[in-house]
């Protein structure tokens, strides 16, 4: 799988997202749980990148993503804009979310 890492701007810095696959009309965004990272989705990314644009983020404070400056930055209301930014970065009119654990609660 040919993939790349992009930095998605958020209000306090950036989040890391691995992207792969053709820039098609449909995309899949994978959101990991705690204490995982985007690597949790490596097998799914490889499989689905053959047909879809796929992205797997590192949630705030994980991997190469910046941490919010205050603890309240981890509140779900403050993480939803992070997910929205990742969706926009996929540049697709249709994005499906796949998540587990904390990522599923956010999704």
N, CA, C and O atoms as a Tinker XYZ file with bonds, in Angstrom:
   428  protein
     1  N      0.848000   -1.179000    0.000000    73     2
     2  CA     0.000000    0.000000    0.000000    64     1     3
     3  C      0.887000    1.234000    0.000000    63     2     4     5
     4  O      1.772000    1.382000    0.843000    81     3
     5  N      0.644000    2.089000   -0.929000    73     3     6
     6  CA     1.347000    3.367000   -0.970000    64     5     7
     7  C      0.530000    4.366000   -0.159000    63     6     8     9
     8  O     -0.625000    4.650000   -0.476000    81     7
     9  N      1.142000    4.883000    0.879000    73     7    10
    10  CA     0.437000    5.838000    1.727000    64     9    11
    11  C      1.336000    7.028000    2.008000    63    10    12    13
    12  O      2.535000    7.018000    1.727000    81    11
    13  N      0.719000    8.047000    2.569000    73    11    14
    14  CA     1.467000    9.227000    2.971000    64    13    15
    15  C      0.882000    9.738000    4.286000    63    14    16    17
    16  O     -0.248000    9.414000    4.650000    81    15
    17  N      1.662000   10.529000    4.974000    73    15    18
    18  CA     1.206000   11.159000    6.200000    64    17    19
    19  C      0.990000   12.632000    5.924000    63    18    20    21
    20  O      1.825000   13.302000    5.317000    81    19
    21  N     -0.144000   13.116000    6.383000    73    19    22
    22  CA    -0.434000   14.539000    6.234000    64    21    23
    23  C     -0.689000   15.131000    7.615000    63    22    24    25
    24  O     -1.079000   14.429000    8.548000    81    23
    25  N     -0.463000   16.414000    7.723000    73    23    26
    26  CA    -0.770000   17.157000    8.941000    64    25    27
    27  C     -2.063000   17.911000    8.706000    63    26    28    29
    28  O     -2.167000   18.710000    7.775000    81    27
    29  N     -3.037000   17.659000    9.544000    73    27    30
    30  CA    -4.335000   18.320000    9.434000    64    29    31
    31  C     -4.377000   19.428000   10.486000    63    30    32    33
    32  O     -4.272000   19.149000   11.680000    81    31
    33  N     -4.531000   20.690000   10.051000    73    31    34
    34  CA    -4.547000   21.788000   11.019000    64    33    35
    35  C     -5.788000   21.742000   11.917000    63    34    36    37
    36  O     -6.902000   21.509000   11.447000    81    35
    37  N     -5.573000   21.969000   13.212000    73    35    38
    38  CA    -6.655000   22.107000   14.183000    64    37    39
    39  C     -6.370000   23.354000   15.012000    63    38    40    41
    40  O     -5.316000   23.971000   14.858000    81    39
    41  N     -7.283000   23.724000   15.873000    73    39    42
    42  CA    -7.175000   25.002000   16.578000    64    41    43
    43  C     -5.905000   25.153000   17.415000    63    42    44    45
    44  O     -5.447000   26.279000   17.612000    81    43
    45  N     -5.326000   24.072000   17.908000    73    43    46
    46  CA    -4.152000   24.152000   18.783000    64    45    47
    47  C     -2.887000   23.609000   18.122000    63    46    48    49
    48  O     -1.869000   23.448000   18.796000    81    47
    49  N     -2.926000   23.326000   16.833000    73    47    50
    50  CA    -1.752000   22.797000   16.146000    64    49    51
    51  C     -2.148000   21.922000   14.978000    63    50    52    53
    52  O     -2.769000   22.383000   14.020000    81    51
    53  N     -1.777000   20.630000   15.067000    73    51    54
    54  CA    -2.090000   19.708000   13.975000    64    53    55
    55  C     -2.289000   18.301000   14.510000    63    54    56    57
    56  O     -1.818000   17.936000   15.587000    81    55
    57  N     -3.017000   17.517000   13.694000    73    55    58
    58  CA    -3.115000   16.084000   13.965000    64    57    59
    59  C     -2.489000   15.351000   12.788000    63    58    60    61
    60  O     -2.468000   15.847000   11.662000    81    59
    61  N     -1.992000   14.187000   13.070000    73    59    62
    62  CA    -1.354000   13.335000   12.075000    64    61    63
    63  C     -2.409000   12.401000   11.466000    63    62    64    65
    64  O     -3.233000   11.835000   12.184000    81    63
    65  N     -2.374000   12.247000   10.143000    73    63    66
    66  CA    -3.282000   11.316000    9.492000    64    65    67
    67  C     -2.550000   10.595000    8.369000    63    66    68    69
    68  O     -1.925000   11.223000    7.515000    81    67
    69  N     -2.635000    9.279000    8.380000    73    67    70
    70  CA    -2.114000    8.469000    7.282000    64    69    71
    71  C     -3.230000    8.353000    6.256000    63    70    72    73
    72  O     -4.365000    8.035000    6.610000    81    71
    73  N     -2.924000    8.606000    4.991000    73    71    74
    74  CA    -3.916000    8.491000    3.927000    64    73    75
    75  C     -3.371000    7.594000    2.823000    63    74    76    77
    76  O     -2.161000    7.501000    2.614000    81    75
    77  N     -4.286000    6.942000    2.124000    73    75    78
    78  CA    -3.917000    6.062000    1.023000    64    77    79
    79  C     -5.128000    5.885000    0.121000    63    78    80    81
    80  O     -6.240000    6.295000    0.453000    81    79
    81  N     -4.890000    5.276000   -1.005000    73    79    82
    82  CA    -5.970000    4.941000   -1.926000    64    81    83
    83  C     -6.283000    6.052000   -2.900000    63    82    84    85
    84  O     -5.840000    7.192000   -2.754000    81    83
    85  N     -7.068000    5.678000   -3.910000    73    83    86
    86  CA    -7.416000    6.656000   -4.944000    64    85    87
    87  C     -8.322000    7.753000   -4.392000    63    86    88    89
    88  O     -9.141000    7.521000   -3.503000    81    87
    89  N     -8.156000    8.919000   -4.931000    73    87    90
    90  CA    -9.032000   10.017000   -4.529000    64    89    91
    91  C    -10.364000    9.834000   -5.244000    63    90    92    93
    92  O    -10.622000   10.444000   -6.282000    81    91
    93  N    -11.192000    8.993000   -4.672000    73    91    94
    94  CA   -12.488000    8.675000   -5.271000    64    93    95
    95  C    -13.587000    9.450000   -4.571000    63    94    96    97
    96  O    -13.320000   10.301000   -3.723000    81    95
    97  N    -14.810000    9.153000   -4.929000    73    95    98
    98  CA   -15.937000    9.852000   -4.319000    64    97    99
    99  C    -16.242000    9.361000   -2.923000    63    98   100   101
   100  O    -16.868000   10.079000   -2.143000    81    99
   101  N    -15.817000    8.155000   -2.587000    73    99   102
   102  CA   -16.106000    7.610000   -1.264000    64   101   103
   103  C    -14.813000    7.451000   -0.472000    63   102   104   105
   104  O    -13.762000    7.119000   -1.021000    81   103
   105  N    -14.919000    7.696000    0.827000    73   103   106
   106  CA   -13.739000    7.582000    1.692000    64   105   107
   107  C    -14.132000    6.908000    2.997000    63   106   108   109
   108  O    -15.306000    6.852000    3.364000    81   107
   109  N    -13.135000    6.406000    3.676000    73   107   110
   110  CA   -13.311000    5.797000    4.993000    64   109   111
   111  C    -12.310000    6.453000    5.938000    63   110   112   113
   112  O    -11.123000    6.553000    5.628000    81   111
   113  N    -12.800000    6.896000    7.089000    73   111   114
   114  CA   -11.934000    7.449000    8.123000    64   113   115
   115  C    -11.943000    6.488000    9.307000    63   114   116   117
   116  O    -12.998000    6.185000    9.865000    81   115
   117  N    -10.767000    6.015000    9.681000    73   115   118
   118  CA   -10.610000    5.096000   10.805000    64   117   119
   119  C    -10.195000    5.887000   12.038000    63   118   120   121
   120  O     -9.271000    6.698000   11.987000    81   119
   121  N    -10.897000    5.638000   13.156000    73   119   122
   122  CA   -10.623000    6.356000   14.403000    64   121   123
   123  C    -10.324000    5.324000   15.485000    63   122   124   125
   124  O    -11.168000    4.489000   15.811000    81   123
   125  N     -9.132000    5.391000   16.031000    73   123   126
   126  CA    -8.666000    4.399000   17.001000    64   125   127
   127  C     -9.216000    4.639000   18.400000    63   126   128   129
   128  O     -9.825000    5.671000   18.682000    81   127
   129  N     -8.989000    3.672000   19.256000    73   127   130
   130  CA    -9.369000    3.766000   20.658000    64   129   131
   131  C     -8.166000    4.082000   21.528000    63   130   132   133
   132  O     -7.091000    4.422000   21.034000    81   131
   133  N     -8.369000    3.964000   22.826000    73   131   134
   134  CA    -7.317000    4.262000   23.785000    64   133   135
   135  C     -6.673000    2.969000   24.241000    63   134   136   137
   136  O     -7.411000    2.039000   24.566000    81   135
   137  N     -5.388000    2.838000   24.289000    73   135   138
   138  CA    -4.328000    3.813000   24.037000    64   137   139
   139  C     -3.661000    3.597000   22.682000    63   138   140   141
   140  O     -2.445000    3.752000   22.572000    81   139
   141  N     -4.406000    3.253000   21.675000    73   139   142
   142  CA    -3.868000    2.914000   20.361000    64   141   143
   143  C     -3.449000    4.144000   19.562000    63   142   144   145
   144  O     -3.435000    5.265000   20.072000    81   143
   145  N     -3.109000    3.904000   18.301000    73   143   146
   146  CA    -2.780000    4.961000   17.350000    64   145   147
   147  C     -3.339000    4.564000   15.990000    63   146   148   149
   148  O     -4.050000    3.567000   15.868000    81   147
   149  N     -3.017000    5.344000   14.982000    73   147   150
   150  CA    -3.495000    5.035000   13.628000    64   149   151
   151  C     -3.025000    3.652000   13.166000    63   150   152   153
   152  O     -3.669000    3.036000   12.316000    81   151
   153  N     -1.910000    3.160000   13.716000    73   151   154
   154  CA    -1.369000    1.850000   13.320000    64   153   155
   155  C     -2.351000    0.706000   13.564000    63   154   156   157
   156  O     -2.243000   -0.346000   12.934000    81   155
   157  N     -3.301000    0.901000   14.467000    73   155   158
   158  CA    -4.308000   -0.120000   14.756000    64   157   159
   159  C     -5.019000   -0.567000   13.483000    63   158   160   161
   160  O     -5.468000   -1.709000   13.378000    81   159
   161  N     -5.115000    0.334000   12.531000    73   159   162
   162  CA    -5.914000    0.099000   11.327000    64   161   163
   163  C     -5.080000   -0.308000   10.114000    63   162   164   165
   164  O     -5.589000   -0.245000    8.995000    81   163
   165  N     -3.846000   -0.714000   10.279000    73   163   166
   166  CA    -2.968000   -0.972000    9.130000    64   165   167
   167  C     -3.519000   -2.029000    8.166000    63   166   168   169
   168  O     -3.431000   -1.853000    6.950000    81   167
   169  N     -4.074000   -3.104000    8.681000    73   167   170
   170  CA    -4.603000   -4.157000    7.791000    64   169   171
   171  C     -5.842000   -3.671000    7.039000    63   170   172   173
   172  O     -5.991000   -3.934000    5.845000    81   171
   173  N     -6.724000   -2.967000    7.736000    73   171   174
   174  CA    -7.925000   -2.433000    7.089000    64   173   175
   175  C     -7.557000   -1.369000    6.064000    63   174   176   177
   176  O     -8.161000   -1.297000    4.994000    81   175
   177  N     -6.565000   -0.543000    6.393000    73   175   178
   178  CA    -6.118000    0.486000    5.449000    64   177   179
   179  C     -5.601000   -0.165000    4.174000    63   178   180   181
   180  O     -5.934000    0.268000    3.071000    81   179
   181  N     -4.795000   -1.194000    4.325000    73   179   182
   182  CA    -4.242000   -1.858000    3.146000    64   181   183
   183  C     -5.350000   -2.454000    2.281000    63   182   184   185
   184  O     -5.338000   -2.289000    1.061000    81   183
   185  N     -6.297000   -3.138000    2.895000    73   183   186
   186  CA    -7.377000   -3.787000    2.147000    64   185   187
   187  C     -8.272000   -2.762000    1.446000    63   186   188   189
   188  O     -8.505000   -2.861000    0.241000    81   187
   189  N     -8.772000   -1.781000    2.197000    73   187   190
   190  CA    -9.739000   -0.851000    1.634000    64   189   191
   191  C     -9.123000    0.211000    0.727000    63   190   192   193
   192  O     -9.838000    0.825000   -0.065000    81   191
   193  N     -7.816000    0.440000    0.823000    73   191   194
   194  CA    -7.186000    1.462000   -0.024000    64   193   195
   195  C     -7.152000    1.055000   -1.497000    63   194   196   197
   196  O     -6.860000    1.883000   -2.360000    81   195
   197  N     -7.441000   -0.175000   -1.783000    73   195   198
   198  CA    -7.490000   -0.613000   -3.187000    64   197   199
   199  C     -8.686000   -0.014000   -3.911000    63   198   200   201
   200  O     -8.658000    0.140000   -5.132000    81   199
   201  N     -9.728000    0.322000   -3.175000    73   199   202
   202  CA   -10.955000    0.832000   -3.800000    64   201   203
   203  C    -11.373000    2.209000   -3.286000    63   202   204   205
   204  O    -12.014000    2.972000   -4.009000    81   203
   205  N    -11.018000    2.525000   -2.056000    73   203   206
   206  CA   -11.478000    3.755000   -1.420000    64   205   207
   207  C    -10.309000    4.645000   -1.006000    63   206   208   209
   208  O     -9.179000    4.179000   -0.863000    81   207
   209  N    -10.592000    5.905000   -0.821000    73   207   210
   210  CA    -9.665000    6.812000   -0.163000    64   209   211
   211  C     -9.808000    6.524000    1.324000    63   210   212   213
   212  O    -10.919000    6.566000    1.852000    81   211
   213  N     -8.731000    6.239000    1.996000    73   211   214
   214  CA    -8.796000    5.895000    3.411000    64   213   215
   215  C     -7.884000    6.809000    4.217000    63   214   216   217
   216  O     -6.850000    7.268000    3.734000    81   215
   217  N     -8.286000    7.056000    5.438000    73   215   218
   218  CA    -7.485000    7.840000    6.355000    64   217   219
   219  C     -7.569000    7.264000    7.754000    63   218   220   221
   220  O     -8.622000    6.783000    8.172000    81   219
   221  N     -6.476000    7.311000    8.465000    73   219   222
   222  CA    -6.440000    6.884000    9.870000    64   221   223
   223  C     -5.709000    7.956000   10.654000    63   222   224   225
   224  O     -4.542000    8.244000   10.387000    81   223
   225  N     -6.389000    8.543000   11.615000    73   223   226
   226  CA    -5.799000    9.645000   12.375000    64   225   227
   227  C     -5.149000    9.148000   13.653000    63   226   228   229
   228  O     -5.451000    8.062000   14.148000    81   227
   229  N     -4.260000    9.958000   14.166000    73   227   230
   230  CA    -3.804000    9.846000   15.544000    64   229   231
   231  C     -4.617000   10.879000   16.310000    63   230   232   233
   232  O     -4.523000   12.076000   16.037000    81   231
   233  N     -5.408000   10.422000   17.261000    73   231   234
   234  CA    -6.199000   11.357000   18.052000    64   233   235
   235  C     -5.283000   12.346000   18.775000    63   234   236   237
   236  O     -4.082000   12.097000   18.879000    81   235
   237  N     -5.815000   13.448000   19.272000    73   235   238
   238  CA    -4.991000   14.451000   19.950000    64   237   239
   239  C     -4.115000   13.852000   21.049000    63   238   240   241
   240  O     -4.574000   13.067000   21.879000    81   239
   241  N     -2.837000   14.246000   21.030000    73   239   242
   242  CA    -1.894000   13.805000   22.032000    64   241   243
   243  C     -1.322000   12.412000   21.802000    63   242   244   245
   244  O     -0.591000   11.900000   22.649000    81   243
   245  N     -1.639000   11.800000   20.685000    73   243   246
   246  CA    -1.169000   10.446000   20.371000    64   245   247
   247  C     -0.272000   10.511000   19.136000    63   246   248   249
   248  O     -0.514000   11.304000   18.226000    81   247
   249  N      0.755000    9.680000   19.110000    73   247   250
   250  CA     1.637000    9.625000   17.942000    64   249   251
   251  C      2.236000   10.982000   17.636000    63   250   252   253
   252  O      2.809000   11.635000   18.507000    81   251
   253  N      2.096000   11.399000   16.384000    73   251   254
   254  CA     2.635000   12.695000   15.961000    64   253   255
   255  C      1.602000   13.815000   15.997000    63   254   256   257
   256  O      1.843000   14.897000   15.462000    81   255
   257  N      0.458000   13.566000   16.622000    73   255   258
   258  CA    -0.555000   14.618000   16.757000    64   257   259
   259  C     -0.248000   15.480000   17.980000    63   258   260   261
   260  O      0.195000   14.983000   19.016000    81   259
   261  N     -0.490000   16.771000   17.837000    73   259   262
   262  CA    -0.292000   17.684000   18.956000    64   261   263
   263  C     -1.334000   17.423000   20.040000    63   262   264   265
   264  O     -2.448000   16.983000   19.757000    81   263
   265  N     -0.961000   17.697000   21.259000    73   263   266
   266  CA    -1.875000   17.584000   22.393000    64   265   267
   267  C     -2.544000   18.930000   22.641000    63   266   268   269
   268  O     -1.920000   19.974000   22.453000    81   267
   269  N     -3.799000   18.917000   23.058000    73   267   270
   270  CA    -4.436000   20.173000   23.432000    64   269   271
   271  C     -3.689000   20.800000   24.617000    63   270   272   273
   272  O     -3.119000   20.077000   25.435000    81   271
   273  N     -3.684000   22.112000   24.715000    73   271   274
   274  CA    -2.937000   22.755000   25.792000    64   273   275
   275  C     -3.545000   22.549000   27.178000    63   274   276   277
   276  O     -2.848000   22.665000   28.186000    81   275
   277  N     -4.835000   22.244000   27.230000    73   275   278
   278  CA    -5.502000   22.034000   28.512000    64   277   279
   279  C     -6.256000   20.714000   28.491000    63   278   280   281
   280  O     -6.626000   20.208000   27.431000    81   279
   281  N     -6.473000   20.172000   29.665000    73   279   282
   282  CA    -7.163000   18.878000   29.779000    64   281   283
   283  C     -8.553000   18.915000   29.129000    63   282   284   285
   284  O     -8.988000   17.919000   28.551000    81   283
   285  N     -9.242000   20.038000   29.219000    73   283   286
   286  CA   -10.586000   20.124000   28.638000    64   285   287
   287  C    -10.564000   19.955000   27.117000    63   286   288   289
   288  O    -11.608000   19.747000   26.498000    81   287
   289  N     -9.385000   20.044000   26.522000    73   287   290
   290  CA    -9.256000   19.810000   25.086000    64   289   291
   291  C     -9.592000   18.392000   24.680000    63   290   292   293
   292  O     -9.849000   18.123000   23.506000    81   291
   293  N     -9.593000   17.474000   25.651000    73   291   294
   294  CA    -9.936000   16.080000   25.374000    64   293   295
   295  C    -11.427000   15.797000   25.531000    63   294   296   297
   296  O    -11.870000   14.676000   25.279000    81   295
   297  N    -12.200000   16.787000   25.940000    73   295   298
   298  CA   -13.649000   16.616000   26.048000    64   297   299
   299  C    -14.209000   16.376000   24.652000    63   298   300   301
   300  O    -13.733000   16.960000   23.678000    81   299
   301  N    -15.202000   15.533000   24.558000    73   299   302
   302  CA   -15.740000   15.150000   23.247000    64   301   303
   303  C    -16.153000   16.366000   22.414000    63   302   304   305
   304  O    -15.976000   16.361000   21.196000    81   303
   305  N    -16.697000   17.402000   23.045000    73   303   306
   306  CA   -17.091000   18.601000   22.292000    64   305   307
   307  C    -15.900000   19.275000   21.624000    63   306   308   309
   308  O    -16.056000   19.949000   20.606000    81   307
   309  N    -14.713000   19.097000   22.192000    73   307   310
   310  CA   -13.513000   19.690000   21.608000    64   309   311
   311  C    -12.806000   18.759000   20.638000    63   310   312   313
   312  O    -11.961000   19.196000   19.856000    81   311
   313  N    -13.144000   17.489000   20.684000    73   311   314
   314  CA   -12.551000   16.546000   19.736000    64   313   315
   315  C    -13.382000   16.449000   18.452000    63   314   316   317
   316  O    -12.843000   16.120000   17.395000    81   315
   317  N    -14.663000   16.728000   18.530000    73   315   318
   318  CA   -15.494000   16.661000   17.320000    64   317   319
   319  C    -14.976000   17.564000   16.197000    63   318   320   321
   320  O    -14.997000   17.140000   15.042000    81   319
   321  N    -14.511000   18.793000   16.481000    73   319   322
   322  CA   -13.924000   19.597000   15.400000    64   321   323
   323  C    -12.666000   18.967000   14.797000    63   322   324   325
   324  O    -12.361000   19.201000   13.628000    81   323
   325  N    -11.942000   18.180000   15.575000    73   323   326
   326  CA   -10.765000   17.471000   15.065000    64   325   327
   327  C    -11.206000   16.429000   14.037000    63   326   328   329
   328  O    -10.601000   16.299000   12.973000    81   327
   329  N    -12.262000   15.691000   14.364000    73   327   330
   330  CA   -12.787000   14.682000   13.443000    64   329   331
   331  C    -13.313000   15.370000   12.176000    63   330   332   333
   332  O    -13.091000   14.888000   11.065000    81   331
   333  N    -13.999000   16.478000   12.347000    73   331   334
   334  CA   -14.511000   17.227000   11.194000    64   333   335
   335  C    -13.365000   17.685000   10.290000    63   334   336   337
   336  O    -13.485000   17.633000    9.066000    81   335
   337  N    -12.263000   18.131000   10.880000    73   335   338
   338  CA   -11.104000   18.562000   10.088000    64   337   339
   339  C    -10.518000   17.387000    9.311000    63   338   340   341
   340  O    -10.122000   17.544000    8.156000    81   339
   341  N    -10.460000   16.216000    9.933000    73   339   342
   342  CA    -9.943000   15.024000    9.251000    64   341   343
   343  C    -10.851000   14.632000    8.095000    63   342   344   345
   344  O    -10.371000   14.256000    7.026000    81   343
   345  N    -12.152000   14.717000    8.304000    73   343   346
   346  CA   -13.112000   14.414000    7.228000    64   345   347
   347  C    -12.899000   15.370000    6.060000    63   346   348   349
   348  O    -12.842000   14.940000    4.908000    81   347
   349  N    -12.783000   16.652000    6.349000    73   347   350
   350  CA   -12.554000   17.637000    5.272000    64   349   351
   351  C    -11.251000   17.363000    4.538000    63   350   352   353
   352  O    -11.177000   17.549000    3.323000    81   351
   353  N    -10.223000   16.925000    5.254000    73   351   354
   354  CA    -8.920000   16.670000    4.637000    64   353   355
   355  C     -8.969000   15.509000    3.642000    63   354   356   357
   356  O     -8.129000   15.431000    2.745000    81   355
   357  N     -9.939000   14.612000    3.792000    73   355   358
   358  CA   -10.081000   13.509000    2.835000    64   357   359
   359  C    -10.664000   13.978000    1.496000    63   358   360   361
   360  O    -10.581000   13.265000    0.495000    81   359
   361  N    -11.252000   15.173000    1.483000    73   359   362
   362  CA   -11.770000   15.794000    0.258000    64   361   363
   363  C    -12.723000   14.873000   -0.500000    63   362   364   365
   364  O    -12.607000   14.697000   -1.712000    81   363
   365  N    -13.644000   14.305000    0.222000    73   363   366
   366  CA   -14.608000   13.389000   -0.355000    64   365   367
   367  C    -16.017000   13.816000    0.045000    63   366   368   369
   368  O    -16.235000   14.224000    1.186000    81   367
   369  N    -16.980000   13.729000   -0.879000    73   367   370
   370  CA   -18.352000   14.106000   -0.525000    64   369   371
   371  C    -19.037000   13.069000    0.378000    63   370   372   373
   372  O    -20.074000   13.356000    0.976000    81   371
   373  N    -18.462000   11.876000    0.473000    73   371   374
   374  CA   -19.059000   10.824000    1.297000    64   373   375
   375  C    -17.951000   10.136000    2.090000    63   374   376   377
   376  O    -17.040000    9.539000    1.516000    81   375
   377  N    -18.042000   10.226000    3.412000    73   375   378
   378  CA   -17.026000    9.628000    4.281000    64   377   379
   379  C    -17.723000    8.716000    5.290000    63   378   380   381
   380  O    -18.647000    9.133000    5.988000    81   379
   381  N    -17.273000    7.489000    5.355000    73   379   382
   382  CA   -17.781000    6.525000    6.324000    64   381   383
   383  C    -16.798000    6.458000    7.489000    63   382   384   385
   384  O    -15.584000    6.427000    7.287000    81   383
   385  N    -17.330000    6.435000    8.706000    73   383   386
   386  CA   -16.491000    6.342000    9.893000    64   385   387
   387  C    -16.441000    4.898000   10.377000    63   386   388   389
   388  O    -17.469000    4.225000   10.459000    81   387
   389  N    -15.246000    4.435000   10.693000    73   387   390
   390  CA   -15.033000    3.115000   11.287000    64   389   391
   391  C    -14.206000    3.354000   12.541000    63   390   392   393
   392  O    -13.137000    3.960000   12.481000    81   391
   393  N    -14.699000    2.879000   13.666000    73   391   394
   394  CA   -14.040000    3.202000   14.928000    64   393   395
   395  C    -14.248000    2.098000   15.956000    63   394   396   397
   396  O    -15.118000    1.239000   15.806000    81   395
   397  N    -13.431000    2.140000   17.002000    73   395   398
   398  CA   -13.613000    1.244000   18.139000    64   397   399
   399  C    -13.233000    1.958000   19.420000    63   398   400   401
   400  O    -12.528000    2.967000   19.397000    81   399
   401  N    -13.701000    1.433000   20.530000    73   399   402
   402  CA   -13.347000    1.927000   21.845000    64   401   403
   403  C    -13.663000    3.427000   21.943000    63   402   404   405
   404  O    -14.761000    3.847000   21.578000    81   403
   405  N    -12.720000    4.230000   22.427000    73   403   406
   406  CA   -12.926000    5.677000   22.560000    64   405   407
   407  C    -13.274000    6.316000   21.215000    63   406   408   409
   408  O    -14.075000    7.249000   21.154000    81   407
   409  N    -12.666000    5.809000   20.139000    73   407   410
   410  CA   -12.995000    6.325000   18.814000    64   409   411
   411  C    -14.450000    6.112000   18.448000    63   410   412   413
   412  O    -15.043000    6.948000   17.766000    81   411
   413  N    -15.045000    4.994000   18.893000    73   411   414
   414  CA   -16.456000    4.726000   18.622000    64   413   415
   415  C    -17.351000    5.686000   19.398000    63   414   416   417
   416  O    -18.373000    6.138000   18.882000    81   415
   417  N    -16.974000    5.997000   20.624000    73   415   418
   418  CA   -17.770000    6.957000   21.415000    64   417   419
   419  C    -17.761000    8.312000   20.736000    63   418   420   421
   420  O    -18.798000    8.968000   20.644000    81   419
   421  N    -16.602000    8.736000   20.261000    73   419   422
   422  CA   -16.487000   10.014000   19.566000    64   421   423
   423  C    -17.314000   10.002000   18.285000    63   422   424   425
   424  O    -18.026000   10.959000   17.982000    81   423
   425  N    -17.212000    8.918000   17.546000    73   423   426
   426  CA   -17.909000    8.818000   16.256000    64   425   427
   427  C    -19.412000    8.803000   16.439000    63   426   428
   428  O    -20.153000    8.723000   15.460000    81   427
